[in-house]
Tab-separated table of C-alpha atoms in Angstrom:
chain	number	residue	atom	x	y	z
A	1	MET	CA	134.096	166.861	221.715
A	2	GLU	CA	136.964	166.158	219.397
A	3	ARG	CA	136.181	165.543	215.774
A	4	LYS	CA	138.047	162.885	213.802
A	5	GLN	CA	138.598	162.878	210.098
A	6	PHE	CA	136.448	160.298	208.318
A	7	ASP	CA	138.300	158.065	205.876
A	8	ALA	CA	135.764	156.091	203.810
A	9	VAL	CA	138.369	153.840	202.181
A	10	LYS	CA	139.901	152.894	205.510
A	11	GLU	CA	136.448	152.317	207.008
A	12	LYS	CA	135.475	150.063	204.098
A	13	ARG	CA	138.689	148.029	204.399
A	14	THR	CA	138.222	147.411	208.120
A	15	HIS	CA	134.575	146.462	207.524
A	16	GLU	CA	135.622	144.022	204.752
A	17	LYS	CA	138.294	142.480	206.990
A	18	LYS	CA	135.765	141.909	209.774
A	19	SER	CA	133.216	140.359	207.413
A	20	LYS	CA	135.882	138.124	205.820
A	21	GLN	CA	136.995	136.940	209.236
A	22	LYS	CA	133.414	136.037	210.102
A	23	ARG	CA	132.834	134.242	206.792
A	24	LYS	CA	136.133	132.376	206.739
A	25	ILE	CA	135.340	128.738	207.430
A	26	GLY	CA	138.046	126.116	207.498
A	27	LEU	CA	138.061	123.141	205.147
A	28	LEU	CA	137.691	120.731	208.051
A	29	GLU	CA	134.431	122.394	209.093
A	30	ILE	CA	132.772	121.822	205.710
A	31	TYR	CA	134.625	118.682	204.606
A	32	PRO	CA	132.088	115.842	204.812
A	33	VAL	CA	134.570	112.977	205.288
A	34	LYS	CA	134.988	112.376	209.007
A	35	GLY	CA	137.065	109.217	208.992
A	36	ILE	CA	137.652	105.694	207.714
A	37	THR	CA	136.681	102.585	209.678
A	38	LEU	CA	138.784	99.443	210.108
A	39	LYS	CA	136.760	97.827	207.294
A	40	ASP	CA	137.825	100.718	204.993
A	41	HIS	CA	134.347	102.239	205.043
A	42	VAL	CA	134.386	106.031	204.711
A	43	ILE	CA	132.306	107.946	207.284
A	44	ILE	CA	130.530	110.970	205.792
A	45	GLU	CA	128.601	113.572	207.785
A	46	THR	CA	126.421	116.207	206.143
A	47	ASP	CA	123.669	118.275	207.733
A	48	TYR	CA	123.954	116.310	210.980
A	49	GLN	CA	123.354	113.016	209.171
A	50	ARG	CA	125.874	110.218	208.958
A	51	TYR	CA	126.426	108.070	205.876
A	52	TYR	CA	128.897	105.358	205.007
A	53	ALA	CA	130.647	104.715	201.707
A	54	VAL	CA	132.935	102.072	200.289
A	55	PHE	CA	135.267	102.546	197.315
A	56	PHE	CA	135.796	99.865	194.667
A	57	GLU	CA	138.323	99.820	191.860
A	58	VAL	CA	136.622	98.456	188.769
A	59	LYS	CA	138.019	96.868	185.646
A	60	LYS	CA	138.565	99.212	182.731
A	61	TYR	CA	137.536	98.228	179.223
A	62	ASP	CA	138.756	99.692	175.944
A	63	LEU	CA	135.594	99.612	173.867
A	64	ASN	CA	137.608	100.139	170.676
A	65	LEU	CA	139.307	96.773	171.165
A	66	LEU	CA	136.073	94.830	171.783
A	67	ASP	CA	133.912	93.408	169.020
A	68	GLU	CA	130.233	94.357	168.725
A	69	ASP	CA	128.948	91.401	170.758
A	70	GLU	CA	131.351	92.036	173.639
A	71	THR	CA	130.496	95.744	173.627
A	72	ALA	CA	126.760	94.998	173.638
A	73	THR	CA	127.168	92.486	176.487
A	74	LEU	CA	129.165	94.971	178.517
A	75	THR	CA	126.757	97.861	177.879
A	76	ASN	CA	123.680	95.739	178.639
A	77	GLY	CA	125.286	94.434	181.825
A	78	PHE	CA	125.992	97.969	182.984
A	79	TRP	CA	122.432	99.096	182.237
A	80	ASN	CA	121.005	96.049	184.014
A	81	PHE	CA	123.099	96.865	187.066
A	82	LEU	CA	121.819	100.449	187.113
A	83	LYS	CA	118.215	99.260	186.721
A	84	GLN	CA	118.431	96.628	189.464
A	85	TYR	CA	120.561	98.472	192.005
A	86	ASN	CA	118.440	101.085	193.773
A	87	GLY	CA	121.105	102.560	196.073
A	88	SER	CA	123.319	105.564	195.464
A	89	VAL	CA	126.344	104.998	193.248
A	90	LYS	CA	129.091	107.404	192.267
A	91	GLU	CA	131.521	106.784	189.425
A	92	ILE	CA	134.935	108.426	189.686
A	93	TYR	CA	137.408	108.649	186.816
A	94	MET	CA	140.887	109.935	187.662
A	95	ASN	CA	144.407	110.131	186.324
A	96	PHE	CA	147.091	109.065	188.775
A	97	PRO	CA	150.796	109.542	188.172
A	98	GLU	CA	152.459	106.248	187.359
A	99	ASN	CA	154.141	104.879	190.476
A	100	ASN	CA	156.986	102.461	189.816
A	101	TYR	CA	159.237	103.467	192.700
A	102	ALA	CA	159.598	99.884	193.962
A	103	GLN	CA	160.711	98.645	190.529
A	104	GLN	CA	163.251	101.488	190.293
A	105	LYS	CA	164.705	100.607	193.694
A	106	TYR	CA	164.976	96.961	192.643
A	107	LEU	CA	166.824	97.899	189.445
A	108	GLU	CA	169.162	100.201	191.390
A	109	HIS	CA	169.920	97.253	193.675
A	110	LYS	CA	170.619	95.042	190.634
A	111	ILE	CA	172.829	97.762	189.086
A	112	ALA	CA	174.928	97.866	192.252
A	113	LYS	CA	175.491	94.093	191.946
A	114	ALA	CA	175.984	93.981	188.150
A	115	MET	CA	178.966	91.891	187.085
A	116	SER	CA	179.425	92.786	183.414
A	117	SER	CA	179.222	96.026	181.453
A	118	TYR	CA	176.518	94.501	179.218
A	119	GLN	CA	174.363	93.682	182.237
A	120	LEU	CA	175.000	97.160	183.662
A	121	ASN	CA	173.965	98.876	180.408
A	122	ARG	CA	170.771	96.797	180.099
A	123	LEU	CA	169.762	97.531	183.699
A	124	ARG	CA	170.449	101.264	183.284
A	125	LEU	CA	168.350	101.286	180.116
A	126	GLU	CA	165.462	99.632	181.979
A	127	LEU	CA	165.832	102.114	184.844
A	128	ASP	CA	165.728	105.035	182.395
A	129	LYS	CA	162.552	103.587	180.846
A	130	LEU	CA	160.898	103.372	184.266
A	131	LYS	CA	161.870	106.966	185.110
A	132	PHE	CA	160.515	108.167	181.763
A	133	ILE	CA	157.234	106.319	182.324
A	134	GLU	CA	156.923	107.718	185.851
A	135	ASN	CA	157.464	111.302	184.686
A	136	GLY	CA	155.535	111.182	181.420
A	137	PHE	CA	152.529	108.934	181.862
A	138	ASP	CA	149.396	108.886	183.975
A	139	LYS	CA	147.446	105.807	184.968
A	140	ASN	CA	143.758	106.103	184.125
A	141	SER	CA	141.710	104.690	186.967
A	142	SER	CA	138.013	104.255	187.514
A	143	TYR	CA	136.244	103.723	190.805
A	144	LEU	CA	132.740	103.080	192.021
A	145	VAL	CA	131.505	104.333	195.375
A	146	ILE	CA	128.596	102.574	197.097
A	147	TYR	CA	126.702	104.357	199.896
A	148	GLY	CA	124.523	103.400	202.852
A	149	LYS	CA	122.848	105.262	205.723
A	150	THR	CA	124.128	102.707	208.221
A	151	GLU	CA	126.945	100.181	208.125
A	152	SER	CA	124.450	97.326	207.882
A	153	GLU	CA	122.701	99.013	204.941
A	154	LEU	CA	126.102	99.583	203.348
A	155	ASN	CA	126.946	95.882	203.766
A	156	MET	CA	123.625	94.955	202.099
A	157	ASN	CA	124.392	97.333	199.226
A	158	ILE	CA	127.866	95.819	198.869
A	159	LYS	CA	126.301	92.349	198.546
A	160	LYS	CA	123.897	93.657	195.880
A	161	PHE	CA	126.816	95.236	194.044
A	162	GLN	CA	128.935	92.084	194.266
A	163	PHE	CA	126.182	90.219	192.440
A	164	HIS	CA	127.465	92.091	189.368
A	165	THR	CA	131.170	91.359	189.922
A	166	GLN	CA	131.422	89.438	186.647
A	167	LEU	CA	130.814	92.777	184.933
A	168	TYR	CA	133.036	94.953	187.099
A	169	HIS	CA	135.728	92.557	188.388
A	170	SER	CA	135.949	94.911	191.334
A	171	ARG	CA	138.060	94.973	194.451
A	172	GLN	CA	137.559	97.071	197.552
A	173	LEU	CA	140.177	99.769	198.020
A	174	GLU	CA	142.436	100.056	201.027
A	175	GLN	CA	142.689	103.108	203.243
A	176	ALA	CA	145.861	104.519	201.638
A	177	THR	CA	144.335	104.548	198.142
A	178	ILE	CA	141.088	106.055	199.438
A	179	LYS	CA	143.086	108.858	201.055
A	180	LYS	CA	144.893	109.530	197.756
A	181	ILE	CA	141.591	109.728	195.881
A	182	LEU	CA	140.049	112.080	198.434
A	183	THR	CA	143.180	114.257	198.431
A	184	LEU	CA	143.147	114.556	194.645
A	185	GLN	CA	139.404	115.255	194.579
A	186	ASN	CA	139.912	118.164	196.944
A	187	ASN	CA	142.938	119.499	195.048
A	188	ARG	CA	145.068	119.713	198.161
A	189	GLY	CA	148.511	119.803	196.640
A	190	GLY	CA	148.553	116.538	194.718
A	191	ILE	CA	149.616	113.142	195.951
A	192	LYS	CA	151.866	112.915	198.988
């Protein structure tokens, strides 16, 4: 019987590689979001259970600009909502890069058709402002997510939530915005 030299370091490395390969689970296997319905309801699966969620963009308030009565009304309205609504709610606060691409394209179109040097200079100045804003500023956004175990329960919860629309001035988000939020939450390379 031929004897082989034992290399503990090499043995440990091969053992670690095998255990890492076994433990390596892809993001898609653990990612709970399974899809988005035609009604822009997010399908979530965890532990073999299915849930549904809907994203709302809510109005933002600067409490420093409100007087005491307005602040008290707003705060009391929020607390009343939380006391009366018994479903699950998630608040999301995010910074999005400012997106004024459409305005920039419009100004570039106007620059191409500018008749006078004054008009050309004014349009270029406005275009530079938009580019500066896009590169230097973030848009603060806040969202509310409502959940339900079934789509019918989710629809009931949406109706309960919409009872408080005077407080939130909310609107349901479309699929593209939901995808951006989920991408940013999972830190997958920023917005595409």
